[in-house]
Amino acid sequence: MNPTGSSSLSRRSVLAAAAGGALLAAVGGTTALGATQAGKPGFPRGFRWGCATAAYQIEGNNTGSDLWFLENTVPTTFVERSGDACDSYHRYEEDIALLARLGFNSYRFSIDWARIEPTRGDFSNAEIDYYQRVIACCHKHGVAPAVTFFHSAAPRWFAMAGGWLNPEAPALFARFCSTAARAMVQGMSCAFTLNEPQVAQVFRAIPGASAYFTRQDELSKAAHAAAAKGLNSERFVTTDFPDPEGMTPLLIAGHEQGYAAIKAERSDLPVGVTLSVTDFQPGGEDSPYEEIRRKAYGAWLDTIRRTGDFTGVQNYRQIRIPGKGKAFPPLPPTPFAEAGDRIADLQRPEALGNAVEYIHAETQKPIMVSENGIETDNDARRVWYIDGAIASLQASMARGVPVMGYYHWSLLDNFEWTRGYKPRFGLVAVDRTTFKRTPKPSAAHLGGIARRYS
Ligand code: BGC
């Protein structure tokens, strides 16, 4: 590993992106993709190699967020509290320097709306200044900042006004985007409006999911009702509230208005939305997998065709949908998995290439792999997964899919929402008491790939 070499390499790509549309231009036509860069087929000049995080999952003490209140309500859907998380709010420089040292040239992180607009219409200059420092820190370390404006958590006042079921939600979000973008957009290399606005639809589209959701929705409704009562509010609606159909039109309008607000501040910045993309495949004859794909993605594919400079693809699994006819032979078990581990069976790295090809065919926009990763305590399995995922991405690119970058989920073992700290997706382990970061072998492995292809 050569830290000096890595940071000068990544600094070059940051400079390339500083020219605004350079990132998009790099994949502007399918011809650019076939081109080799000094004998490195498949990855265009300016390709982003990064790790992704989200404010609520790593910063710690996001006390103004709606989810913070929900975590601390009885009953709650959260198995534990986020608390200090990884304390990245204070340790961002350590995280960014580590990411650069590992060989990455970009960092995807989110800004916490609740910190920036702690009360409706009142923006905190101190917190805007804080995120400006995070962006500046990325540049100092030769890392291109890729910024998400909304990653699941909203201000508490927003939830009390009805969250994404409130007709005013898109305009409120757009106002936040406009203020945050005005202050920070010049330092960004690309931006994401919303993170996985249709993730609930994906999970609900899985055959057999309805029994689970019937129980889960009851608990979630009780938790939201208790939160509303605790706040003396008529309403309390977070992204965890079980009404995805009701929220979809408002989320779509939120993306469209947020996109316009950010572009108004800097028209050459690549801006897009990210989708949760499970690779639904046929598992037998007459499989309804296409119908399931439509339910999971349909409304958003139409939206992205209208609004977005690229499509963010976030893939973690493949699910084979059985049909009415004869079942296809089962796939061989994945390596490193315990026999009978049904989740491990879905964690197939080739799903990434399939997801990217499907979403590109549907949206005709360049693709940014904004998240891809694996939940496992076995880091050798993560290395196996990374190699397979990158190979499948490379194969898709060789078939003509324009891909702008790859962000691994996640840099750190972090707070996995309602599931707490037990699921581990990180390239880097974090001691929950001392906050010491310890890179796993997979971090050097993927960082090495990033460096080789930067
Ligand atoms: C989300 C992340 C989450 C990851 C792993 C994605 O759906 O964007 O916030 O932690 O999956 O569960």
mmCIF file of N, CA and C in Angstrom, residues 319-411:
data_model
loop_
_atom_site.group_PDB
_atom_site.id
_atom_site.type_symbol
_atom_site.label_atom_id
_atom_site.label_comp_id
_atom_site.label_asym_id
_atom_site.label_seq_id
_atom_site.Cartn_x
_atom_site.Cartn_y
_atom_site.Cartn_z
ATOM 1 N N ILE A 319 -33.363 -12.620 -5.960
ATOM 2 C CA ILE A 319 -34.456 -13.495 -5.485
ATOM 3 C C ILE A 319 -35.099 -14.136 -6.705
ATOM 4 N N ARG A 320 -35.179 -15.461 -6.676
ATOM 5 C CA ARG A 320 -35.814 -16.192 -7.789
ATOM 6 C C ARG A 320 -37.282 -16.397 -7.440
ATOM 7 N N ILE A 321 -38.123 -16.001 -8.354
ATOM 8 C CA ILE A 321 -39.567 -16.059 -8.125
ATOM 9 C C ILE A 321 -40.118 -17.338 -8.761
ATOM 10 N N PRO A 322 -40.685 -18.226 -7.957
ATOM 11 C CA PRO A 322 -41.219 -19.464 -8.527
ATOM 12 C C PRO A 322 -42.395 -19.173 -9.462
ATOM 13 N N GLY A 323 -42.678 -20.087 -10.352
ATOM 14 C CA GLY A 323 -43.798 -19.906 -11.279
ATOM 15 C C GLY A 323 -44.875 -20.950 -11.047
ATOM 16 N N LYS A 324 -45.884 -20.886 -11.899
ATOM 17 C CA LYS A 324 -46.962 -21.884 -11.776
ATOM 18 C C LYS A 324 -46.491 -23.226 -12.337
ATOM 19 N N GLY A 325 -45.536 -23.146 -13.281
ATOM 20 C CA GLY A 325 -45.057 -24.373 -13.929
ATOM 21 C C GLY A 325 -43.896 -25.003 -13.181
ATOM 22 N N LYS A 326 -43.147 -25.816 -13.947
ATOM 23 C CA LYS A 326 -42.045 -26.580 -13.364
ATOM 24 C C LYS A 326 -40.947 -25.655 -12.780
ATOM 25 N N ALA A 327 -40.464 -25.978 -11.586
ATOM 26 C CA ALA A 327 -39.400 -25.156 -10.971
ATOM 27 C C ALA A 327 -38.072 -25.389 -11.684
ATOM 28 N N PHE A 328 -37.273 -24.324 -11.821
ATOM 29 C CA PHE A 328 -35.929 -24.469 -12.379
ATOM 30 C C PHE A 328 -35.050 -25.160 -11.338
ATOM 31 N N PRO A 329 -33.985 -25.859 -11.788
ATOM 32 C CA PRO A 329 -33.106 -26.505 -10.809
ATOM 33 C C PRO A 329 -32.514 -25.463 -9.853
ATOM 34 N N PRO A 330 -32.339 -25.819 -8.598
ATOM 35 C CA PRO A 330 -31.787 -24.830 -7.651
ATOM 36 C C PRO A 330 -30.372 -24.430 -8.041
ATOM 37 N N LEU A 331 -29.994 -23.212 -7.670
ATOM 38 C CA LEU A 331 -28.629 -22.754 -7.939
ATOM 39 C C LEU A 331 -27.690 -23.448 -6.956
ATOM 40 N N PRO A 332 -26.419 -23.611 -7.349
ATOM 41 C CA PRO A 332 -25.476 -24.191 -6.380
ATOM 42 C C PRO A 332 -25.360 -23.266 -5.171
ATOM 43 N N PRO A 333 -25.132 -23.817 -3.975
ATOM 44 C CA PRO A 333 -25.020 -22.943 -2.795
ATOM 45 C C PRO A 333 -23.835 -21.989 -2.930
ATOM 46 N N THR A 334 -23.931 -20.846 -2.291
ATOM 47 C CA THR A 334 -22.823 -19.889 -2.364
ATOM 48 C C THR A 334 -21.693 -20.361 -1.432
ATOM 49 N N PRO A 335 -20.444 -20.097 -1.805
ATOM 50 C CA PRO A 335 -19.337 -20.517 -0.948
ATOM 51 C C PRO A 335 -19.350 -19.786 0.400
ATOM 52 N N PHE A 336 -18.713 -20.341 1.363
ATOM 53 C CA PHE A 336 -18.557 -19.780 2.711
ATOM 54 C C PHE A 336 -19.854 -19.777 3.517
ATOM 55 N N ALA A 337 -20.974 -20.167 2.910
ATOM 56 C CA ALA A 337 -22.238 -20.087 3.647
ATOM 57 C C ALA A 337 -22.494 -21.389 4.379
ATOM 58 N N GLU A 338 -23.086 -21.293 5.562
ATOM 59 C CA GLU A 338 -23.498 -22.492 6.294
ATOM 60 C C GLU A 338 -24.607 -23.167 5.499
ATOM 61 N N ALA A 339 -24.648 -24.488 5.543
ATOM 62 C CA ALA A 339 -25.714 -25.200 4.834
ATOM 63 C C ALA A 339 -27.065 -24.726 5.379
ATOM 64 N N GLY A 340 -27.986 -24.497 4.443
ATOM 65 C CA GLY A 340 -29.338 -24.126 4.868
ATOM 66 C C GLY A 340 -29.500 -22.659 5.231
ATOM 67 N N ASP A 341 -28.451 -21.836 5.074
ATOM 68 C CA ASP A 341 -28.573 -20.397 5.357
ATOM 69 C C ASP A 341 -29.290 -19.744 4.175
ATOM 70 N N ARG A 342 -30.568 -19.462 4.384
ATOM 71 C CA ARG A 342 -31.385 -19.004 3.241
ATOM 72 C C ARG A 342 -31.041 -17.579 2.816
ATOM 73 N N ILE A 343 -30.603 -16.778 3.756
ATOM 74 C CA ILE A 343 -30.229 -15.402 3.395
ATOM 75 C C ILE A 343 -28.944 -15.431 2.559
ATOM 76 N N ALA A 344 -27.989 -16.244 3.013
ATOM 77 C CA ALA A 344 -26.713 -16.330 2.278
ATOM 78 C C ALA A 344 -26.966 -16.764 0.834
ATOM 79 N N ASP A 345 -28.002 -17.542 0.661
ATOM 80 C CA ASP A 345 -28.326 -18.028 -0.664
ATOM 81 C C ASP A 345 -28.775 -16.915 -1.613
ATOM 82 N N LEU A 346 -29.244 -15.819 -1.029
ATOM 83 C CA LEU A 346 -29.692 -14.686 -1.868
ATOM 84 C C LEU A 346 -28.541 -13.730 -2.177
ATOM 85 N N GLN A 347 -27.466 -13.837 -1.399
ATOM 86 C CA GLN A 347 -26.359 -12.870 -1.536
ATOM 87 C C GLN A 347 -25.445 -13.311 -2.670
ATOM 88 N N ARG A 348 -25.922 -13.099 -3.885
ATOM 89 C CA ARG A 348 -25.186 -13.555 -5.070
ATOM 90 C C ARG A 348 -24.582 -12.352 -5.778
ATOM 91 N N PRO A 349 -23.265 -12.339 -5.897
ATOM 92 C CA PRO A 349 -22.612 -11.142 -6.455
ATOM 93 C C PRO A 349 -23.014 -10.835 -7.886
ATOM 94 N N GLU A 350 -23.366 -11.877 -8.658
ATOM 95 C CA GLU A 350 -23.728 -11.615 -10.062
ATOM 96 C C GLU A 350 -25.028 -10.810 -10.162
ATOM 97 N N ALA A 351 -25.762 -10.715 -9.037
ATOM 98 C CA ALA A 351 -26.993 -9.920 -9.030
ATOM 99 C C ALA A 351 -26.694 -8.463 -9.393
ATOM 100 N N LEU A 352 -25.514 -7.981 -9.048
ATOM 101 C CA LEU A 352 -25.196 -6.572 -9.315
ATOM 102 C C LEU A 352 -25.222 -6.290 -10.823
ATOM 103 N N GLY A 353 -24.526 -7.117 -11.592
ATOM 104 C CA GLY A 353 -24.505 -6.907 -13.047
ATOM 105 C C GLY A 353 -25.914 -6.970 -13.629
ATOM 106 N N ASN A 354 -26.711 -7.939 -13.186
ATOM 107 C CA ASN A 354 -28.086 -8.060 -13.690
ATOM 108 C C ASN A 354 -28.896 -6.808 -13.359
ATOM 109 N N ALA A 355 -28.730 -6.323 -12.109
ATOM 110 C CA ALA A 355 -29.509 -5.163 -11.658
ATOM 111 C C ALA A 355 -29.166 -3.935 -12.501
ATOM 112 N N VAL A 356 -27.883 -3.759 -12.713
ATOM 113 C CA VAL A 356 -27.396 -2.607 -13.470
ATOM 114 C C VAL A 356 -27.907 -2.662 -14.918
ATOM 115 N N GLU A 357 -27.867 -3.842 -15.508
ATOM 116 C CA GLU A 357 -28.311 -3.964 -16.908
ATOM 117 C C GLU A 357 -29.809 -3.723 -17.028
ATOM 118 N N TYR A 358 -30.562 -4.267 -16.077
ATOM 119 C CA TYR A 358 -32.020 -4.101 -16.124
ATOM 120 C C TYR A 358 -32.394 -2.622 -15.961
ATOM 121 N N ILE A 359 -31.807 -1.975 -14.958
ATOM 122 C CA ILE A 359 -32.183 -0.576 -14.696
ATOM 123 C C ILE A 359 -31.718 0.331 -15.841
ATOM 124 N N HIS A 360 -30.585 0.032 -16.412
ATOM 125 C CA HIS A 360 -30.151 0.864 -17.540
ATOM 126 C C HIS A 360 -31.066 0.674 -18.744
ATOM 127 N N ALA A 361 -31.450 -0.574 -18.999
ATOM 128 C CA ALA A 361 -32.344 -0.825 -20.138
ATOM 129 C C ALA A 361 -33.660 -0.069 -19.945
ATOM 130 N N GLU A 362 -34.123 0.009 -18.708
ATOM 131 C CA GLU A 362 -35.415 0.652 -18.443
ATOM 132 C C GLU A 362 -35.340 2.174 -18.408
ATOM 133 N N THR A 363 -34.226 2.719 -17.902
ATOM 134 C CA THR A 363 -34.177 4.184 -17.738
ATOM 135 C C THR A 363 -33.369 4.888 -18.829
ATOM 136 N N GLN A 364 -32.486 4.138 -19.470
ATOM 137 C CA GLN A 364 -31.602 4.737 -20.486
ATOM 138 C C GLN A 364 -30.745 5.866 -19.921
ATOM 139 N N LYS A 365 -30.457 5.801 -18.629
ATOM 140 C CA LYS A 365 -29.576 6.802 -18.011
ATOM 141 C C LYS A 365 -28.299 6.088 -17.569
ATOM 142 N N PRO A 366 -27.174 6.820 -17.497
ATOM 143 C CA PRO A 366 -25.960 6.206 -16.940
ATOM 144 C C PRO A 366 -26.250 5.698 -15.526
ATOM 145 N N ILE A 367 -25.490 4.711 -15.124
ATOM 146 C CA ILE A 367 -25.717 4.081 -13.811
ATOM 147 C C ILE A 367 -24.601 4.475 -12.846
ATOM 148 N N MET A 368 -24.995 4.733 -11.618
ATOM 149 C CA MET A 368 -24.029 4.870 -10.528
ATOM 150 C C MET A 368 -24.367 3.763 -9.539
ATOM 151 N N VAL A 369 -23.429 2.880 -9.289
ATOM 152 C CA VAL A 369 -23.678 1.878 -8.244
ATOM 153 C C VAL A 369 -23.452 2.604 -6.922
ATOM 154 N N SER A 370 -24.542 3.063 -6.332
ATOM 155 C CA SER A 370 -24.420 3.914 -5.147
ATOM 156 C C SER A 370 -24.340 3.094 -3.867
ATOM 157 N N GLU A 371 -24.698 1.815 -3.924
ATOM 158 C CA GLU A 371 -24.483 0.881 -2.801
ATOM 159 C C GLU A 371 -24.441 -0.540 -3.335
ATOM 160 N N ASN A 372 -23.541 -1.310 -2.748
ATOM 161 C CA ASN A 372 -23.485 -2.760 -2.990
ATOM 162 C C ASN A 372 -22.633 -3.317 -1.853
ATOM 163 N N GLY A 373 -23.075 -4.410 -1.279
ATOM 164 C CA GLY A 373 -22.297 -4.959 -0.168
ATOM 165 C C GLY A 373 -22.948 -6.210 0.373
ATOM 166 N N ILE A 374 -22.388 -6.716 1.442
ATOM 167 C CA ILE A 374 -22.878 -7.985 1.979
ATOM 168 C C ILE A 374 -22.851 -7.956 3.508
ATOM 169 N N GLU A 375 -23.939 -8.449 4.082
ATOM 170 C CA GLU A 375 -24.013 -8.569 5.540
ATOM 171 C C GLU A 375 -23.362 -9.896 5.914
ATOM 172 N N THR A 376 -22.241 -9.833 6.574
ATOM 173 C CA THR A 376 -21.581 -11.068 6.998
ATOM 174 C C THR A 376 -20.561 -10.769 8.092
ATOM 175 N N ASP A 377 -20.365 -11.758 8.956
ATOM 176 C CA ASP A 377 -19.300 -11.640 9.960
ATOM 177 C C ASP A 377 -18.022 -12.297 9.455
ATOM 178 N N ASN A 378 -18.121 -12.910 8.287
ATOM 179 C CA ASN A 378 -16.986 -13.627 7.714
ATOM 180 C C ASN A 378 -16.360 -12.767 6.611
ATOM 181 N N ASP A 379 -15.245 -12.138 6.919
ATOM 182 C CA ASP A 379 -14.678 -11.180 5.967
ATOM 183 C C ASP A 379 -14.141 -11.854 4.700
ATOM 184 N N ALA A 380 -13.775 -13.132 4.797
ATOM 185 C CA ALA A 380 -13.327 -13.839 3.586
ATOM 186 C C ALA A 380 -14.501 -13.938 2.599
ATOM 187 N N ARG A 381 -15.697 -14.061 3.161
ATOM 188 C CA ARG A 381 -16.884 -14.096 2.312
ATOM 189 C C ARG A 381 -17.103 -12.734 1.637
ATOM 190 N N ARG A 382 -16.822 -11.689 2.371
ATOM 191 C CA ARG A 382 -16.964 -10.342 1.784
ATOM 192 C C ARG A 382 -16.004 -10.188 0.609
ATOM 193 N N VAL A 383 -14.778 -10.687 0.761
ATOM 194 C CA VAL A 383 -13.787 -10.587 -0.323
ATOM 195 C C VAL A 383 -14.279 -11.365 -1.542
ATOM 196 N N TRP A 384 -14.793 -12.567 -1.311
ATOM 197 C CA TRP A 384 -15.352 -13.365 -2.411
ATOM 198 C C TRP A 384 -16.483 -12.592 -3.104
ATOM 199 N N TYR A 385 -17.343 -11.982 -2.289
ATOM 200 C CA TYR A 385 -18.502 -11.262 -2.824
ATOM 201 C C TYR A 385 -18.054 -10.060 -3.664
ATOM 202 N N ILE A 386 -17.093 -9.319 -3.143
ATOM 203 C CA ILE A 386 -16.595 -8.125 -3.839
ATOM 204 C C ILE A 386 -16.038 -8.525 -5.209
ATOM 205 N N ASP A 387 -15.249 -9.566 -5.239
ATOM 206 C CA ASP A 387 -14.656 -9.981 -6.519
ATOM 207 C C ASP A 387 -15.737 -10.345 -7.534
ATOM 208 N N GLY A 388 -16.738 -11.070 -7.073
ATOM 209 C CA GLY A 388 -17.817 -11.470 -7.981
ATOM 210 C C GLY A 388 -18.622 -10.275 -8.453
ATOM 211 N N ALA A 389 -18.882 -9.358 -7.528
ATOM 212 C CA ALA A 389 -19.699 -8.188 -7.886
ATOM 213 C C ALA A 389 -18.957 -7.302 -8.891
ATOM 214 N N ILE A 390 -17.678 -7.077 -8.656
ATOM 215 C CA ILE A 390 -16.901 -6.219 -9.575
ATOM 216 C C ILE A 390 -16.791 -6.906 -10.945
ATOM 217 N N ALA A 391 -16.607 -8.231 -10.935
ATOM 218 C CA ALA A 391 -16.517 -8.947 -12.220
ATOM 219 C C ALA A 391 -17.838 -8.825 -12.979
ATOM 220 N N SER A 392 -18.958 -8.917 -12.264
ATOM 221 C CA SER A 392 -20.255 -8.834 -12.960
ATOM 222 C C SER A 392 -20.483 -7.415 -13.483
ATOM 223 N N LEU A 393 -19.995 -6.437 -12.749
ATOM 224 C CA LEU A 393 -20.137 -5.049 -13.197
ATOM 225 C C LEU A 393 -19.298 -4.816 -14.451
ATOM 226 N N GLN A 394 -18.103 -5.342 -14.397
ATOM 227 C CA GLN A 394 -17.185 -5.193 -15.534
ATOM 228 C C GLN A 394 -17.793 -5.851 -16.785
ATOM 229 N N ALA A 395 -18.421 -6.997 -16.589
ATOM 230 C CA ALA A 395 -19.033 -7.696 -17.728
ATOM 231 C C ALA A 395 -20.187 -6.866 -18.290
ATOM 232 N N SER A 396 -20.968 -6.263 -17.425
ATOM 233 C CA SER A 396 -22.086 -5.429 -17.901
ATOM 234 C C SER A 396 -21.567 -4.222 -18.655
ATOM 235 N N MET A 397 -20.494 -3.645 -18.151
ATOM 236 C CA MET A 397 -19.918 -2.482 -18.826
ATOM 237 C C MET A 397 -19.371 -2.890 -20.191
ATOM 238 N N ALA A 398 -18.786 -4.067 -20.246
ATOM 239 C CA ALA A 398 -18.260 -4.538 -21.534
ATOM 240 C C ALA A 398 -19.411 -4.761 -22.520
ATOM 241 N N ARG A 399 -20.602 -5.043 -21.992
ATOM 242 C CA ARG A 399 -21.777 -5.204 -22.870
ATOM 243 C C ARG A 399 -22.416 -3.857 -23.190
ATOM 244 N N GLY A 400 -21.829 -2.765 -22.717
ATOM 245 C CA GLY A 400 -22.284 -1.441 -23.147
ATOM 246 C C GLY A 400 -23.039 -0.630 -22.116
ATOM 247 N N VAL A 401 -23.154 -1.097 -20.879
ATOM 248 C CA VAL A 401 -23.863 -0.290 -19.874
ATOM 249 C C VAL A 401 -22.911 0.790 -19.339
ATOM 250 N N PRO A 402 -23.320 2.060 -19.451
ATOM 251 C CA PRO A 402 -22.449 3.128 -18.940
ATOM 252 C C PRO A 402 -22.534 3.212 -17.420
ATOM 253 N N VAL A 403 -21.448 2.941 -16.738
ATOM 254 C CA VAL A 403 -21.434 2.980 -15.265
ATOM 255 C C VAL A 403 -20.421 4.034 -14.825
ATOM 256 N N MET A 404 -20.862 4.918 -13.923
ATOM 257 C CA MET A 404 -20.027 6.051 -13.507
ATOM 258 C C MET A 404 -19.159 5.730 -12.296
ATOM 259 N N GLY A 405 -19.609 4.790 -11.473
ATOM 260 C CA GLY A 405 -18.829 4.521 -10.266
ATOM 261 C C GLY A 405 -19.408 3.385 -9.454
ATOM 262 N N TYR A 406 -18.639 2.977 -8.456
ATOM 263 C CA TYR A 406 -19.041 1.882 -7.570
ATOM 264 C C TYR A 406 -18.757 2.306 -6.128
ATOM 265 N N TYR A 407 -19.799 2.356 -5.308
ATOM 266 C CA TYR A 407 -19.647 2.669 -3.881
ATOM 267 C C TYR A 407 -20.014 1.435 -3.068
ATOM 268 N N HIS A 408 -19.081 1.014 -2.230
ATOM 269 C CA HIS A 408 -19.352 -0.157 -1.405
ATOM 270 C C HIS A 408 -20.102 0.264 -0.143
ATOM 271 N N TRP A 409 -21.130 -0.511 0.205
ATOM 272 C CA TRP A 409 -21.797 -0.337 1.494
ATOM 273 C C TRP A 409 -21.250 -1.390 2.418
ATOM 274 N N SER A 410 -20.467 -1.008 3.414
ATOM 275 C CA SER A 410 -20.289 0.355 3.842
ATOM 276 C C SER A 410 -18.838 0.539 4.271
ATOM 277 N N LEU A 411 -18.451 1.780 4.480
ATOM 278 C CA LEU A 411 -17.096 1.988 4.998
ATOM 279 C C LEU A 411 -16.969 1.333 6.380
#
